[in-house]
Structures are given as C-alpha cells and as structure tokens.
XYZ file of C-alpha atoms in Angstrom:
699
model
C 3.046 -21.869 23.274
C 6.545 -20.839 24.396
C 7.521 -20.042 20.823
C 4.414 -17.949 20.230
C 4.847 -16.115 23.536
C 8.408 -15.193 22.548
C 7.259 -13.889 19.174
C 4.485 -11.829 20.776
C 6.962 -10.307 23.210
C 9.272 -9.365 20.348
C 6.336 -7.865 18.424
C 5.333 -5.763 21.413
C 8.906 -4.511 21.831
C 9.014 -3.682 18.128
C 5.786 -1.674 18.370
C 7.040 0.370 21.313
C 10.477 0.983 19.803
C 9.134 1.952 16.378
C 6.700 4.438 17.894
C 9.348 5.981 20.150
C 11.921 6.006 17.349
C 9.571 7.794 14.985
C 8.504 10.371 17.536
C 12.065 11.211 18.557
C 13.299 11.459 14.985
C 10.646 13.792 13.626
C 10.753 16.040 16.697
C 14.529 16.524 16.484
C 15.708 20.000 15.482
C 14.081 23.386 15.388
C 10.940 23.990 13.364
C 10.228 27.508 12.184
C 6.942 29.231 12.984
C 5.827 29.305 9.346
C 6.477 25.594 8.938
C 4.660 24.870 12.200
C 1.606 26.748 10.930
C 1.676 24.785 7.683
C 2.031 21.536 9.650
C -0.964 22.427 11.805
C -3.140 23.191 8.795
C -2.171 19.927 7.110
C -2.720 17.800 10.186
C -6.117 19.330 10.934
C -7.286 18.735 7.377
C -5.909 15.169 7.316
C -7.485 14.255 10.660
C -10.835 15.669 9.544
C -10.679 13.434 6.480
C -9.705 10.474 8.658
C -12.681 10.999 10.957
C -15.144 11.062 8.082
C -13.497 8.085 6.397
C -13.417 6.172 9.690
C -17.163 6.533 10.132
C -17.748 5.278 6.604
C -15.270 2.436 7.029
C -16.892 1.197 10.234
C -20.306 1.440 8.597
C -19.146 -0.577 5.584
C -17.544 -3.175 7.877
C -21.054 -4.044 9.054
C -21.790 -5.578 5.615
C -19.205 -8.409 5.797
C -19.752 -8.783 9.539
C -23.454 -9.498 9.111
C -22.851 -11.642 6.033
C -20.314 -13.862 7.811
C -22.533 -14.131 10.886
C -25.464 -15.254 8.730
C -23.416 -17.971 7.019
C -21.978 -19.096 10.358
C -25.488 -19.605 11.720
C -26.533 -21.276 8.473
C -23.633 -23.745 8.717
C -25.023 -25.084 12.003
C -23.181 -26.859 14.790
C -19.731 -28.213 13.986
C -16.658 -28.795 16.115
C -16.247 -27.440 19.613
C -17.315 -23.874 18.801
C -21.121 -23.459 18.574
C -22.685 -21.660 15.639
C -23.719 -18.655 17.737
C -20.192 -18.411 19.142
C -18.690 -18.469 15.659
C -21.099 -15.784 14.480
C -20.334 -13.523 17.448
C -16.583 -14.018 17.026
C -16.743 -13.153 13.319
C -18.669 -9.937 13.963
C -16.341 -8.825 16.751
C -13.234 -9.732 14.716
C -14.328 -7.733 11.682
C -15.079 -4.639 13.773
C -11.893 -5.029 15.843
C -9.816 -5.327 12.675
C -11.391 -2.137 11.354
C -10.604 -0.306 14.595
C -6.967 -1.497 14.568
C -6.558 -0.247 10.999
C -7.707 3.188 12.170
C -4.936 3.174 14.791
C -2.396 2.485 12.052
C -3.936 5.247 9.931
C -3.736 7.817 12.731
C -0.095 6.999 13.419
C 0.727 7.277 9.713
C -0.833 10.716 9.337
C 0.743 12.030 12.547
C 4.262 10.877 11.732
C 3.909 11.923 8.093
C 3.009 15.529 8.819
C 5.686 15.913 11.503
C 8.423 14.318 9.397
C 7.656 16.550 6.417
C 7.773 19.706 8.542
C 11.044 18.599 10.161
C 12.570 17.966 6.733
C 11.306 21.298 5.392
C 12.876 23.181 8.289
C 16.138 21.272 7.819
C 16.213 22.183 4.131
C 15.600 25.837 4.933
C 18.429 25.817 7.510
C 20.829 24.301 4.976
C 21.227 21.020 6.861
C 22.761 18.176 4.845
C 20.618 15.613 6.678
C 17.206 16.846 5.644
C 16.135 13.424 4.331
C 16.704 11.548 7.598
C 13.327 12.360 9.210
C 11.514 11.261 6.046
C 13.137 7.846 5.747
C 13.027 7.054 9.451
C 9.418 8.128 9.891
C 8.418 5.891 6.984
C 10.362 3.012 8.544
C 8.700 3.611 11.918
C 5.261 3.357 10.285
C 6.226 0.117 8.518
C 7.741 -1.577 11.576
C 4.836 -0.502 13.763
C 2.426 -2.088 11.284
C 4.339 -5.381 11.340
C 4.384 -5.653 15.125
C 0.863 -4.328 15.621
C -0.499 -6.775 13.040
C 1.012 -9.798 14.790
C -0.356 -8.598 18.126
C -3.811 -8.088 16.613
C -3.985 -11.569 15.077
C -2.655 -13.147 18.282
C -5.187 -11.235 20.370
C -8.053 -12.353 18.154
C -6.887 -15.975 18.356
C -6.346 -15.891 22.128
C -9.772 -14.388 22.841
C -11.798 -17.289 21.421
C -9.216 -19.948 22.307
C -9.278 -18.870 25.961
C -13.080 -18.591 26.130
C -13.432 -22.165 24.845
C -10.915 -23.447 27.421
C -7.978 -24.091 25.106
C -5.347 -22.742 27.485
C -6.823 -24.661 30.431
C -6.620 -28.032 28.662
C -3.564 -30.164 29.348
C -1.231 -29.875 26.363
C -3.596 -27.450 24.655
C -6.379 -28.304 22.226
C -5.135 -28.741 18.618
C -8.649 -29.239 17.250
C -9.914 -26.047 18.850
C -6.829 -24.185 17.644
C -7.481 -25.310 14.070
C -11.108 -24.132 14.272
C -10.097 -20.712 15.559
C -7.401 -20.295 12.893
C -9.995 -20.848 10.166
C -11.962 -17.891 11.560
C -8.991 -15.501 11.787
C -9.292 -14.038 8.248
C -12.264 -12.057 9.599
C -9.867 -9.836 11.574
C -7.838 -9.078 8.448
C -11.065 -8.510 6.503
C -12.169 -5.763 8.888
C -8.839 -3.984 8.452
C -9.087 -4.391 4.675
C -12.574 -2.821 4.548
C -11.287 0.202 6.464
C -8.331 0.414 4.093
C -10.731 0.299 1.130
C -12.923 3.112 2.467
C -9.981 5.380 3.315
C -8.047 4.544 0.144
C -10.963 5.308 -2.126
C -11.821 8.644 -0.518
C -8.214 9.749 -0.145
C -7.130 8.753 -3.656
C -10.142 10.424 -5.270
C -9.460 13.635 -3.367
C -5.733 13.528 -4.173
C -6.364 13.043 -7.886
C -9.074 15.704 -7.990
C -6.772 18.265 -6.372
C -3.801 17.516 -8.616
C -5.668 17.255 -11.918
C -8.036 20.100 -11.145
C -5.171 22.413 -10.255
C -3.485 22.025 -13.642
C -4.840 25.367 -14.982
C -2.893 27.095 -12.208
C 0.263 25.698 -13.785
C 0.475 29.102 -15.426
C 1.541 30.370 -12.008
C 4.637 28.217 -12.245
C 5.689 29.818 -15.515
C 5.773 26.319 -17.008
C 8.258 24.998 -14.450
C 7.946 22.031 -12.110
C 8.189 24.102 -8.921
C 5.046 24.675 -6.906
C 3.864 28.136 -6.020
C 2.399 29.257 -2.683
C -0.058 31.399 -4.639
C -1.710 28.263 -6.042
C -5.176 27.941 -4.399
C -5.066 24.143 -4.737
C -1.658 23.666 -3.090
C -2.992 22.712 0.354
C -5.473 20.285 -1.213
C -2.593 18.626 -3.114
C -0.551 18.272 0.079
C -3.441 16.748 2.011
C -3.918 14.428 -0.955
C -0.285 13.278 -0.643
C -1.009 12.110 2.890
C -4.532 10.719 2.639
C -4.501 9.561 -0.978
C -1.037 8.050 -1.341
C 0.875 7.584 1.920
C -2.137 6.370 3.913
C -3.310 3.728 1.371
C 0.254 2.372 1.061
C 0.631 2.125 4.840
C -2.750 0.448 5.324
C -2.170 -1.977 2.453
C 1.186 -2.958 3.933
C -0.433 -3.418 7.351
C -3.146 -5.678 5.946
C -0.492 -7.524 3.910
C 1.214 -8.473 7.182
C -2.090 -9.731 8.584
C -2.735 -11.756 5.431
C 0.725 -13.306 5.547
C 0.220 -14.558 9.103
C -3.308 -15.829 8.529
C -2.555 -17.362 5.113
C 0.488 -19.237 6.396
C -1.621 -20.691 9.206
C -4.376 -21.758 6.796
C -1.956 -23.339 4.350
C -0.198 -25.145 7.203
C -3.506 -26.586 8.425
C -4.395 -27.835 4.946
C -0.951 -29.255 4.104
C 0.782 -30.453 7.287
C 0.123 -33.738 9.035
C 0.214 -32.656 12.673
C -0.684 -29.579 14.685
C 2.948 -29.279 15.789
C 4.224 -28.958 12.222
C 1.453 -26.479 11.408
C 2.571 -24.339 14.332
C 6.185 -24.478 13.176
C 5.149 -23.219 9.707
C 3.371 -20.245 11.235
C 6.256 -19.487 13.586
C 8.662 -19.694 10.633
C 6.780 -17.022 8.661
C 6.409 -14.685 11.628
C 10.035 -15.124 12.693
C 11.436 -14.459 9.205
C 9.239 -11.362 8.921
C 10.509 -10.259 12.345
C 14.093 -10.474 11.112
C 12.934 -8.586 8.022
C 11.755 -5.751 10.273
C 15.186 -5.730 11.941
C 16.741 -5.717 8.478
C 14.556 -2.747 7.582
C 15.870 -0.816 10.569
C 19.436 -1.766 9.591
C 18.841 -0.663 6.008
C 17.441 2.676 7.124
C 20.438 3.274 9.377
C 22.810 2.237 6.585
C 21.252 4.735 4.167
C 22.647 7.656 6.144
C 23.047 9.766 3.042
C 23.501 13.476 3.031
C 21.830 15.693 0.472
C 25.134 15.769 -1.403
C 24.991 12.031 -2.163
C 22.902 10.592 -4.979
C 19.723 9.081 -3.468
C 20.070 6.010 -5.689
C 23.405 5.138 -4.073
C 21.958 5.474 -0.570
C 18.932 3.334 -1.437
C 21.125 0.582 -2.896
C 23.286 0.584 0.219
C 20.254 0.385 2.462
C 18.705 -2.439 0.465
C 21.960 -4.399 0.560
C 22.160 -4.094 4.344
C 18.529 -5.147 4.743
C 19.121 -8.183 2.511
C 22.111 -9.364 4.544
C 20.251 -9.154 7.862
C 17.167 -10.842 6.409
C 19.249 -13.707 5.000
C 20.812 -14.246 8.410
C 17.367 -14.297 10.027
C 16.094 -16.760 7.424
C 18.970 -19.136 8.131
C 18.557 -18.833 11.908
C 14.797 -19.492 11.736
C 15.255 -22.547 9.513
C 18.061 -23.916 11.702
C 15.749 -23.670 14.711
C 12.522 -24.953 13.156
C 13.311 -26.997 10.020
C 16.859 -28.260 10.435
C 16.065 -31.422 8.501
C 15.457 -29.490 5.246
C 17.767 -26.574 5.985
C 19.642 -26.214 2.680
C 16.740 -26.553 0.191
C 14.476 -24.331 2.277
C 17.214 -21.720 2.695
C 17.641 -21.716 -1.083
C 13.879 -21.198 -1.505
C 13.728 -18.351 1.012
C 16.843 -16.685 -0.412
C 15.373 -16.848 -3.910
C 12.219 -15.202 -2.564
C 14.304 -12.391 -1.084
C 16.366 -11.845 -4.226
C 13.331 -12.103 -6.506
C 11.585 -9.237 -4.748
C 14.798 -7.199 -4.692
C 15.155 -7.799 -8.437
C 11.561 -6.706 -9.051
C 12.183 -3.466 -7.161
C 15.380 -2.789 -9.126
C 13.793 -3.507 -12.503
C 10.882 -1.192 -11.711
C 13.298 1.744 -12.004
C 14.340 0.910 -15.561
C 11.508 2.711 -17.431
C 12.426 5.873 -15.514
C 16.132 5.631 -16.349
C 15.911 5.161 -20.096
C 17.506 8.502 -20.849
C 16.834 10.659 -23.916
C 14.675 8.074 -25.693
C 11.677 8.821 -23.479
C 11.907 12.539 -24.209
C 12.195 11.821 -27.921
C 9.044 9.661 -27.796
C 6.977 12.449 -26.311
C 8.453 15.054 -28.656
C 7.437 12.869 -31.595
C 3.925 12.504 -30.185
C 3.261 16.228 -29.736
C 2.185 16.713 -33.315
C -0.477 14.038 -32.935
C -2.056 15.617 -29.846
C -2.794 14.524 -26.295
C -4.013 11.018 -27.155
C -0.718 10.034 -28.796
C 1.264 11.396 -25.856
C -0.815 9.409 -23.396
C -0.565 6.236 -25.478
C 3.209 6.431 -25.891
C 3.890 7.327 -22.272
C 1.524 4.703 -20.878
C 2.924 2.083 -23.235
C 6.443 2.830 -22.044
C 5.335 2.387 -18.433
C 3.420 -0.830 -19.079
C 6.464 -2.282 -20.839
C 8.183 -2.316 -17.448
C 5.357 -4.287 -15.830
C 6.549 -7.757 -16.854
C 9.194 -8.305 -14.105
C 6.615 -8.053 -11.322
C 4.427 -10.709 -12.960
C 6.988 -13.025 -14.552
C 9.891 -13.200 -12.080
C 8.011 -14.786 -9.112
C 6.201 -17.257 -11.379
C 9.416 -18.409 -13.102
C 11.323 -18.762 -9.820
C 8.496 -20.715 -8.172
C 8.197 -23.028 -11.165
C 11.923 -23.750 -11.055
C 11.841 -24.353 -7.309
C 8.935 -26.756 -7.563
C 10.643 -28.751 -10.290
C 14.002 -28.932 -8.517
C 13.165 -29.222 -4.819
C 9.683 -30.723 -4.357
C 10.956 -34.343 -4.367
C 13.032 -33.521 -1.271
C 10.743 -31.019 0.506
C 6.940 -30.872 0.960
C 5.446 -28.521 -1.635
C 3.478 -26.518 0.930
C 6.516 -25.919 3.133
C 8.559 -24.879 0.098
C 5.944 -22.318 -0.889
C 5.669 -20.986 2.669
C 9.450 -20.532 2.907
C 9.644 -18.802 -0.487
C 6.802 -16.469 0.522
C 8.354 -15.786 3.930
C 11.556 -14.683 2.218
C 9.684 -12.593 -0.334
C 7.608 -10.873 2.361
C 10.545 -10.299 4.727
C 11.499 -6.972 3.171
C 7.939 -5.664 2.765
C 8.569 -3.128 5.595
C 11.657 -1.875 3.764
C 9.609 -1.519 0.573
C 7.011 0.524 2.454
C 9.839 2.622 3.892
C 11.038 3.388 0.364
C 7.546 4.178 -0.901
C 6.735 6.287 2.148
C 10.058 8.073 1.863
C 9.326 8.955 -1.760
C 5.865 10.283 -0.948
C 7.088 12.234 2.083
C 9.903 13.762 0.024
C 7.295 15.100 -2.412
C 5.227 16.264 0.535
C 8.208 18.029 2.110
C 8.755 19.987 -1.118
C 5.146 21.149 -0.889
C 5.537 22.180 2.756
C 8.601 24.238 1.788
C 6.494 26.010 -0.812
C 3.473 26.462 1.464
C 5.662 28.040 4.153
C 7.332 30.275 1.500
C 10.822 29.133 2.456
C 13.838 30.007 0.326
C 15.597 26.849 -0.883
C 18.361 26.342 -3.434
C 17.121 24.801 -6.714
C 19.783 22.071 -6.432
C 18.370 20.904 -3.093
C 14.855 20.836 -4.520
C 16.171 18.602 -7.303
C 17.602 16.147 -4.776
C 14.234 15.835 -3.053
C 12.519 15.330 -6.394
C 14.924 12.565 -7.455
C 14.595 10.811 -4.103
C 10.811 10.897 -4.213
C 10.716 9.477 -7.739
C 13.024 6.505 -7.069
C 11.532 5.629 -3.697
C 7.934 5.669 -4.901
C 8.622 3.563 -7.995
C 10.484 0.771 -6.198
C 8.367 0.637 -3.049
C 4.974 0.580 -4.767
C 5.853 -2.377 -6.988
C 7.302 -4.459 -4.150
C 4.318 -3.837 -1.858
C 1.730 -4.812 -4.488
C 3.479 -8.075 -5.375
C 3.964 -8.941 -1.687
C 0.267 -8.388 -1.039
C -0.741 -10.642 -3.923
C 1.676 -13.342 -2.790
C 0.362 -13.326 0.782
C -3.208 -13.764 -0.456
C -2.234 -16.537 -2.866
C -0.932 -18.500 0.112
C -4.359 -18.422 1.721
C -6.262 -19.172 -1.476
C -4.070 -22.182 -2.195
C -5.129 -23.600 1.180
C -8.679 -23.832 -0.211
C -7.790 -25.772 -3.345
C -7.358 -29.050 -1.462
C -11.091 -29.012 -0.695
C -12.038 -28.543 -4.352
C -13.474 -31.584 -6.073
C -12.395 -32.600 -9.539
C -15.972 -32.639 -10.746
C -16.675 -28.983 -10.100
C -18.933 -27.224 -12.571
C -16.855 -25.314 -15.118
C -19.778 -23.053 -15.930
C -20.145 -21.875 -12.340
C -16.378 -21.375 -12.031
C -16.319 -19.354 -15.272
C -19.203 -17.201 -14.045
C -17.400 -16.573 -10.766
C -14.175 -15.687 -12.581
C -15.889 -13.134 -14.799
C -17.688 -11.710 -11.758
C -14.427 -11.119 -9.898
C -12.901 -9.224 -12.827
C -16.045 -7.176 -13.473
C -16.279 -5.982 -9.861
C -12.705 -4.703 -9.949
C -13.215 -2.948 -13.279
C -16.462 -1.340 -12.106
C -14.823 0.156 -9.012
C -11.866 1.410 -11.073
C -14.198 3.157 -13.497
C -16.331 4.666 -10.749
C -13.344 5.922 -8.772
C -11.874 7.531 -11.876
C -15.193 9.155 -12.706
C -15.494 10.600 -9.203
C -11.934 11.949 -9.459
C -12.737 13.661 -12.766
C -15.851 15.262 -11.267
C -13.825 16.463 -8.307
C -11.151 17.865 -10.633
C -13.813 19.981 -12.311
C -14.891 21.412 -8.956
C -11.299 22.217 -7.997
C -10.629 23.763 -11.409
C -13.686 26.019 -11.074
C -12.508 27.166 -7.637
C -8.989 27.888 -8.900
C -10.328 29.822 -11.874
C -12.653 31.833 -9.627
C -9.772 33.037 -7.480
C -7.447 33.879 -10.385
C -9.837 35.220 -12.999
C -9.313 38.897 -12.110
C -5.550 38.871 -12.589
C -4.134 40.027 -15.949
C -2.184 37.839 -18.353
C 1.044 38.764 -20.029
C 1.902 36.624 -23.065
C -0.384 33.885 -21.819
C 1.098 33.796 -18.311
C -0.790 34.984 -15.248
C 0.617 38.035 -13.533
C -0.105 37.446 -9.851
C 1.315 39.679 -7.099
C 4.071 38.021 -5.088
C 2.253 38.704 -1.806
C -1.039 37.207 -2.986
C -2.450 34.739 -0.423
C -5.163 32.477 -1.857
C -7.979 30.834 0.033
C -6.884 27.204 0.273
C -10.023 26.085 2.044
C -12.246 26.166 -1.031
C -10.107 23.713 -3.025
C -9.718 21.361 -0.055
C -13.474 21.247 0.432
C -14.116 20.774 -3.294
C -11.712 17.814 -3.525
C -13.095 16.009 -0.496
C -16.709 16.795 -1.320
C -16.169 14.835 -4.524
C -14.656 11.951 -2.554
C -17.531 11.871 -0.078
C -20.068 12.068 -2.899
C -18.948 8.625 -4.111
C -21.825 6.312 -3.287
C -21.438 4.204 -0.154
C -24.393 2.088 -1.241
C -22.534 1.154 -4.410
C -19.453 0.129 -2.434
C -21.611 -1.815 0.005
C -23.137 -3.710 -2.919
C -19.651 -4.645 -4.130
C -18.784 -5.926 -0.661
C -21.968 -7.994 -0.601
C -21.286 -9.636 -3.994
C -19.193 -12.547 -2.594
C -21.979 -13.374 -0.147
C -24.513 -13.456 -2.990
C -22.212 -15.848 -4.833
C -21.944 -17.952 -1.682
C -25.726 -18.041 -1.340
C -26.089 -19.204 -4.949
C -23.546 -21.941 -4.352
C -25.303 -22.994 -1.159
C -28.722 -23.171 -2.791
C -27.536 -24.702 -6.073
C -26.552 -28.253 -6.896
C -22.846 -27.574 -7.424
C -20.870 -30.604 -6.170
C -18.199 -28.367 -4.658
C -18.312 -24.781 -3.456
C -14.613 -24.090 -3.010
C -13.644 -24.099 -6.697
C -15.967 -21.255 -7.807
C -15.049 -19.198 -4.745
C -11.333 -19.657 -5.399
C -11.831 -18.743 -9.066
C -13.699 -15.612 -8.044
C -11.002 -14.531 -5.588
C -8.091 -15.324 -7.905
C -9.671 -13.392 -10.778
C -10.282 -10.353 -8.581
C -6.796 -10.559 -7.090
C -4.980 -10.822 -10.423
C -7.126 -8.121 -12.047
C -6.427 -5.788 -9.132
C -2.701 -6.551 -9.265
C -2.402 -5.882 -12.997
C -4.465 -2.686 -12.861
C -2.635 -1.352 -9.807
C 0.849 -2.119 -11.112
C 0.015 -0.956 -14.632
C -1.591 2.263 -13.465
C 1.302 3.169 -11.178
C 3.888 2.319 -13.820
C 2.063 4.465 -16.377
C 1.771 7.327 -13.913
C 5.463 7.261 -13.007
C 6.544 7.150 -16.631
C 4.176 9.914 -17.768
C 5.359 12.148 -14.922
C 8.978 11.487 -15.823
C 8.263 12.247 -19.489
C 6.952 15.662 -18.588
C 9.909 16.394 -16.325
C 12.390 15.417 -19.025
C 10.558 17.415 -21.671
C 10.428 20.541 -19.520
C 14.234 20.426 -19.222
C 14.882 19.662 -22.876
C 15.600 22.100 -25.669
C 11.859 22.225 -26.397
C 11.415 24.550 -23.446
C 8.088 24.597 -21.630
C 6.138 21.374 -21.432
C 3.347 21.384 -24.025
C -0.293 20.802 -23.303
C 0.065 17.241 -24.553
C 2.483 16.446 -21.733
C 0.189 18.055 -19.160
C -2.769 16.010 -20.379
C -0.660 12.846 -20.294
C 0.396 13.518 -16.712
C -3.241 14.097 -15.709
C -4.167 10.745 -17.230
C -1.349 9.170 -15.223
C -2.772 10.635 -12.020
C -6.226 9.232 -12.758
C -5.096 5.664 -13.423
C -2.098 5.639 -11.076
C -3.721 7.065 -7.944
C -7.534 6.954 -8.025
C -7.951 3.689 -9.946
C -4.845 1.872 -8.654
C -5.458 2.427 -4.937
C -9.154 1.599 -5.177
C -8.847 -1.640 -7.155
C -5.949 -2.938 -5.054
C -7.961 -2.389 -1.879
C -11.097 -3.982 -3.354
C -9.200 -7.049 -4.598
C -7.810 -7.421 -1.080
C -11.295 -7.295 0.457
C -12.795 -9.775 -2.020
C -9.998 -12.323 -1.546
C -10.211 -12.079 2.244
C -13.996 -12.467 2.098
C -13.528 -15.744 0.245
C -11.009 -16.908 2.865
C -13.632 -16.242 5.543
C -16.556 -17.663 3.609
C -15.125 -20.901 2.212
C -14.772 -22.725 5.578
C -18.376 -21.859 6.434
C -19.628 -23.369 3.158
C -17.447 -26.495 3.226
C-alpha cells in the first residue's frame, strides 16, 4: 500500500503540474485582436461539438454498462463481492470512465485552441520561438492523461475495495483485491466508448470539410496555402481539433488505462503470490511515470527556433527522453526486481528502442526524394485511380516496421531470456519500456496537428507571414504527425495484448475450432463495417460542404479557369461548419450501439451453447478485431501521409500546378487516413476491452 500511495501522489503532482504548465505556456505573450476573435470562434464551435458528442457518448456507454451488469447477475454469487455489488460497480465504472474521458477531451480542446492562437501571434510578430506553445501544450495534454488515468483506475479500485472492507482488514485482503482488479477494465471501457463516439463524429466532420472544400482550391491558385476567402476554412480548422487532435489524445489516455489494467490482469494470471502481482503493476506504472518525466525533458530539450530544422529538434528531444526513460527503467527494476535486473533491463531497453525505431522508420516513405514525385507524374496519364494506387502503395510499403519489429524482438527475447526469467514478467517489462514514451509520441503527434492548425489560424486572422516561416510550420507538422501516430497505435495494441494474454491461461485445449473461427471472422467484419460506414458518412458530408462552397462562390467570374474573388470578400463560415457536423451527427447511433452489443451476443451464445471453454472464442474475437483495427489504422494513416506528400512535391516540381489526379489522391488519403482510421482504431479498442470485462464473468 505504501508503494501505491507514493505512485498516486506522484500522479496527482503530475496532473497539477501539467495543467499549470500548459496554461502558463499558451497564455504567454501578446495575442492580437484578430487572432483572439478567431480563437473564440474555434473554441465555441469545438465545445459545441464536444457537448453533442458527450451526450451521444454517455448514451452509448449505457449499452456495455447494462450488458456487463446482466452477465454479472447471471454469473451468480462468487467470491466476497456479491453479484448485485459486482453489477452496480460495473455500471458505475463504465459511466465514470466515460465522464473522465470527457474531462480529458475538454482539456485537449482548450489547450489546443489557445496554443494555436499563441503560435499564430508569435509568427505574426516575427518571434523565433513560435513553435514552443505548440509542443508544450501537446506535452501537457499527454502528461495530464497519464497522471489522470492512474488516478482514475486507483479511484475505481479503492471505491469497491474500501466498501468491502479491504483497507480495514489486517494486512489487506489479497483475494478481494484480485476480484476488484478483474472488474477494473470496465472503467477503461467507459472511456473507450466515449473516445469512439467523439472520434467517429469528429473524424467524419474533419474529412467532410477537407474533401468537400477541394473545389475551392481554385482560390489558392493551385498552391498549398489556405485562403481566408475559403468558406470551408473554419470547418477545416474545427476538424483539426475534433477529428484529429482529440481522437489522438483520447486514444492515448485510454492506452494508459489499458496498460495499467492489463498489467494487473496478466500479473494475477501469471504470478504466484499477491505480493509479486503488486510489484508487476507498480513496475509498469513507475516506468511509465519516468517516461512522463522523460517526455517533459524531451520537450525542454527540443528548444528549437524557427531557424532550425524541425527534424533536428525532434531527434534531440527523442534522445533526451530515451536517456531519462532508461534511467527510470533501471531504477524501477533495481527497486522491485533486483534478482533479475540485467535480463529485465535488456528487455525493457529493447522495448524502448523498438518503439523509437518504429517512429524513425515511419518517416522513410516521406523522405524518399524525387522518386515519389516521379511515380505520381508517371501515373497522371492513367487518371485518378492510378495516382491513388501508386501513392497508397508507397505508403503501405512503410507499414512493415510497425508490425514486424515488435514481433521479431519479442521472439528473440523469449528464446534468449525465458529460461532465466518468468515469461510473463519478461513481457510486462518489455511492454513497460515500449509504453514509456507513449506521452512523447502523443506530444509529437499533437505538435504536428497543432502546427497545421496554427497555419490555419494565421490564414483565418488574415495575418501577413513570410512564406519561409509557413514552410517551417508545414515541415514540422508533417514529421510530427507521421512519427507520433504510428507510435501511439502500436503502443495501444501492445497494451491490449497484455490483457488478452492474461485470458489465454483459462482456455482449454479442447476448445471448438468452429466457434473460434466464427468469432475471429466476426471481429474482423465488425471493424470493416464501421470503416465502410464512417467513410460513407464522410463522403456524404463532403457533398454537403461542396454544395455550400459552390453556392457562395458561384457568382464570381473565372479568368482562365481560376476564380476571381475580391480580396476583401468575407465568406459565411457557419454554413460549412453546420454541413460537416450535420453529416457526422446523421451517422446512426443505433448502428453503433448494435456494434457495441455484438460481443455480448457472442457471450450469450457461448453461455447457452455446449462449448467446453468460453475464453478461447472471446480471445479470438478480440485479437481479430484488434489486429484488423491496427492494420487499417496504420495503413490508412500511412497512405494519407504519403498521398499528401506526393501532392506537395508535385506542386513544387517543374510540372507546375498539381493536377486533378493528385487532388483526388489526396482526398482518398483523407477518407482512409482520418475517417476510417480513427473510427476503426476506437472500435477495436472498445471490442477488446469488452472482452476483458466479459471473460471473467463467463469463466
């Protein structure tokens, strides 16, 4: 209990410091009146979206809450917690997790809008430190999520443990503690359902605004700079916040919850005593705590000016974060697992370096040089389909490191070190190292998204900025988004695999292969269905936005195919914002509720059937959904990044203006890389967590 109390105190300090740090950083410096007006418009629109999404998220959270309560009552009396008590705890945990995710969402939107306006004002003033508010605000969001997640899980555990008299018992109650730990995934599930609701609505709206606004590209005179006369500009900027930054922040927050809960579940299934199980959990939380400190160190080390290449600053920051995290890993192992210090340190260090390598290799498809431009030039004669195929293929070619590197390293570790170290402890240490720098990855991803957002705020406020400084922001946003998104997705999958592996020990060898195959196919189908539906809703929204843009610009003349719009023209942004989010809200909540209920239907079939074991089909279902979501999310984001880079390179080449083929390819990248990727990643997270909650009730 002393160890856990110390960790909770450190988490609380981290929450307070991250919030204060973020507020002070983004409020530093003067903000012009035009930028302040743009900030107000963005924040009002983002908060309105959050309120509507919050209502839908809480409503959807009722589906798993009622499903878990029903199975808890069906399981009957077992252990020291009565069935009614388990059911009540599961319902309250799901709803409390959803509410905590909304707190993280509100903080993300508030800091995001303020940081972008501070950076825009700094760029307009000519400051060489315009990127500081962006990076530090993203780091504040990440560190807050880490600390707040630990506090949330600890609060959920303490509530039931205290009610059942665990703290009053002499020496504690290990049996009661184990029972409560098996119910903790419900808290993470509630947060994941909220993340799914907000991610789907925000990503659909973001894609609809960006794809639907493509006809107004004529305003840009075929350049990559935005134009304040674009009626869809405000909708695009709100989409940056609610459709990209918010899903990344919520996914990272839920990833932290999953890491804590999964480590506890794996420890209970693998360790011999309650004391060793507690030490495994403390090890994961402590290493992640040092990772948060390493994130802060990396952010401070990347004190680049706008004159320095962003890639150099990001490398320096990642190196500093790695050093601090390695020190924390060694200190935690020396305290908790001194007997196996060297092999476990090697496992944790390999986890750290594996994730760093994945982030570095994710940049390669974007740094290939002239060959990518040549590919798209060759595809122009064949039309849009060839451009999309070549660009997407180039992006998918860079997907292998994220899938192969962790598997190869884990296989080597198991072969070399398992005779000397328990396999479960080795996996926990590797995962703790791999997850340590997840806050830094979110900082990079958030920094990239906020850099893009800051460019839009500059345009919306009609500020005069040197083209060279715009280019620096563009390069920073590209590199940060590519590296951070890959790291966060792999870390999320790894944290869930920890929990799912804790269920395999209860699987019998004689499980029905037919039922397991059916469950596997079901997990993949659910993910594919949501991806298709989210993409379809984004396309419908893009049509609405395109109609609104055309309505506002139809009366202006064209000169050689380019719109001639007065410089003082002020469009009505409200129409495009409403069109984008009307499409997002039109996506059926009943359909999403049915997807959330699918694992419970599978559980009911397993309960009523004659299957000798129920864990194997559930694990197959969750693993299939998780891997399908990981591949689709990583592949979609890689394709989107590469297609966007192809268009940027082509627009600067001797070919002149980017052809229609490149524009169509970039629109395809937005559909698969934003709408589909965010939705399927969030759904895979919900399905895997539902299985973690459901399996103990069916055992």
